[in-house]
């Protein structure tokens, strides 16, 4: 429970377990600090194996909405 959801998603993606990876990404995107993870999630090569999964599109849309609505993490 103390692990970073994004890091856990990386591990499961690397292991070829997309269901678990997306579970962790859902947790990461529901967290109030999600906007600080958006760029990392969208650009992480560790998640390349998930980009062809149909769930990726919904995740990317939510991430892009966060960027549009809240600005970049450095703002």
XYZ file of C-alpha atoms in Angstrom:
75
model
C 0.000 0.000 0.000
C 2.968 2.315 0.520
C 4.323 1.782 -2.991
C 3.934 4.373 -5.717
C 1.053 3.361 -8.000
C 3.039 4.489 -11.038
C 6.066 2.415 -10.059
C 3.825 -0.600 -9.456
C 2.281 -0.112 -12.912
C 5.794 -0.092 -14.396
C 6.560 -3.408 -12.728
C 3.384 -5.096 -13.922
C 3.775 -3.725 -17.453
C 7.343 -5.059 -17.538
C 6.116 -8.448 -16.308
C 3.527 -8.572 -19.094
C 0.568 -8.287 -16.733
C -1.520 -5.475 -18.274
C -4.616 -5.987 -16.104
C -2.629 -5.377 -12.939
C -0.717 -2.508 -14.562
C -3.967 -0.767 -15.481
C -5.329 -1.357 -11.971
C -2.332 0.530 -10.593
C -2.628 3.239 -13.236
C -6.284 3.715 -12.297
C -5.199 4.175 -8.701
C -2.524 6.649 -9.792
C -5.011 8.655 -11.848
C -7.551 8.810 -9.033
C -5.024 10.311 -6.638
C -5.171 14.072 -6.041
C -1.511 14.350 -7.013
C -2.203 12.777 -10.401
C -1.276 15.941 -12.259
C 2.311 15.453 -11.113
C 2.301 11.932 -12.569
C 0.644 12.816 -15.888
C 3.796 13.523 -17.876
C 5.555 10.522 -16.411
C 2.677 8.184 -17.276
C 2.180 9.515 -20.794
C 5.861 9.432 -21.719
C 7.283 6.507 -19.745
C 8.948 3.924 -21.966
C 8.210 1.417 -19.198
C 4.560 1.573 -20.285
C 5.137 1.130 -24.025
C 3.692 -2.382 -23.897
C 0.355 -0.936 -22.743
C -0.055 1.668 -25.479
C -1.786 -0.736 -27.895
C -4.302 -1.820 -25.256
C -7.746 -0.213 -25.739
C -7.677 0.977 -22.109
C -4.698 3.201 -22.852
C -6.790 5.615 -24.910
C -9.125 6.369 -22.000
C -6.211 6.811 -19.639
C -4.463 9.163 -22.065
C -7.666 11.205 -22.531
C -8.017 11.665 -18.781
C -4.355 12.627 -18.510
C -4.640 15.166 -21.319
C -7.735 16.668 -19.667
C -5.738 17.143 -16.483
C -3.008 18.928 -18.447
C -5.541 21.198 -20.155
C -7.490 21.988 -16.987
C -4.720 22.342 -14.457
C -1.611 23.265 -16.400
C 1.799 21.738 -16.129
C 3.287 20.576 -12.825
C 5.719 23.477 -12.826
C 2.924 26.050 -12.730
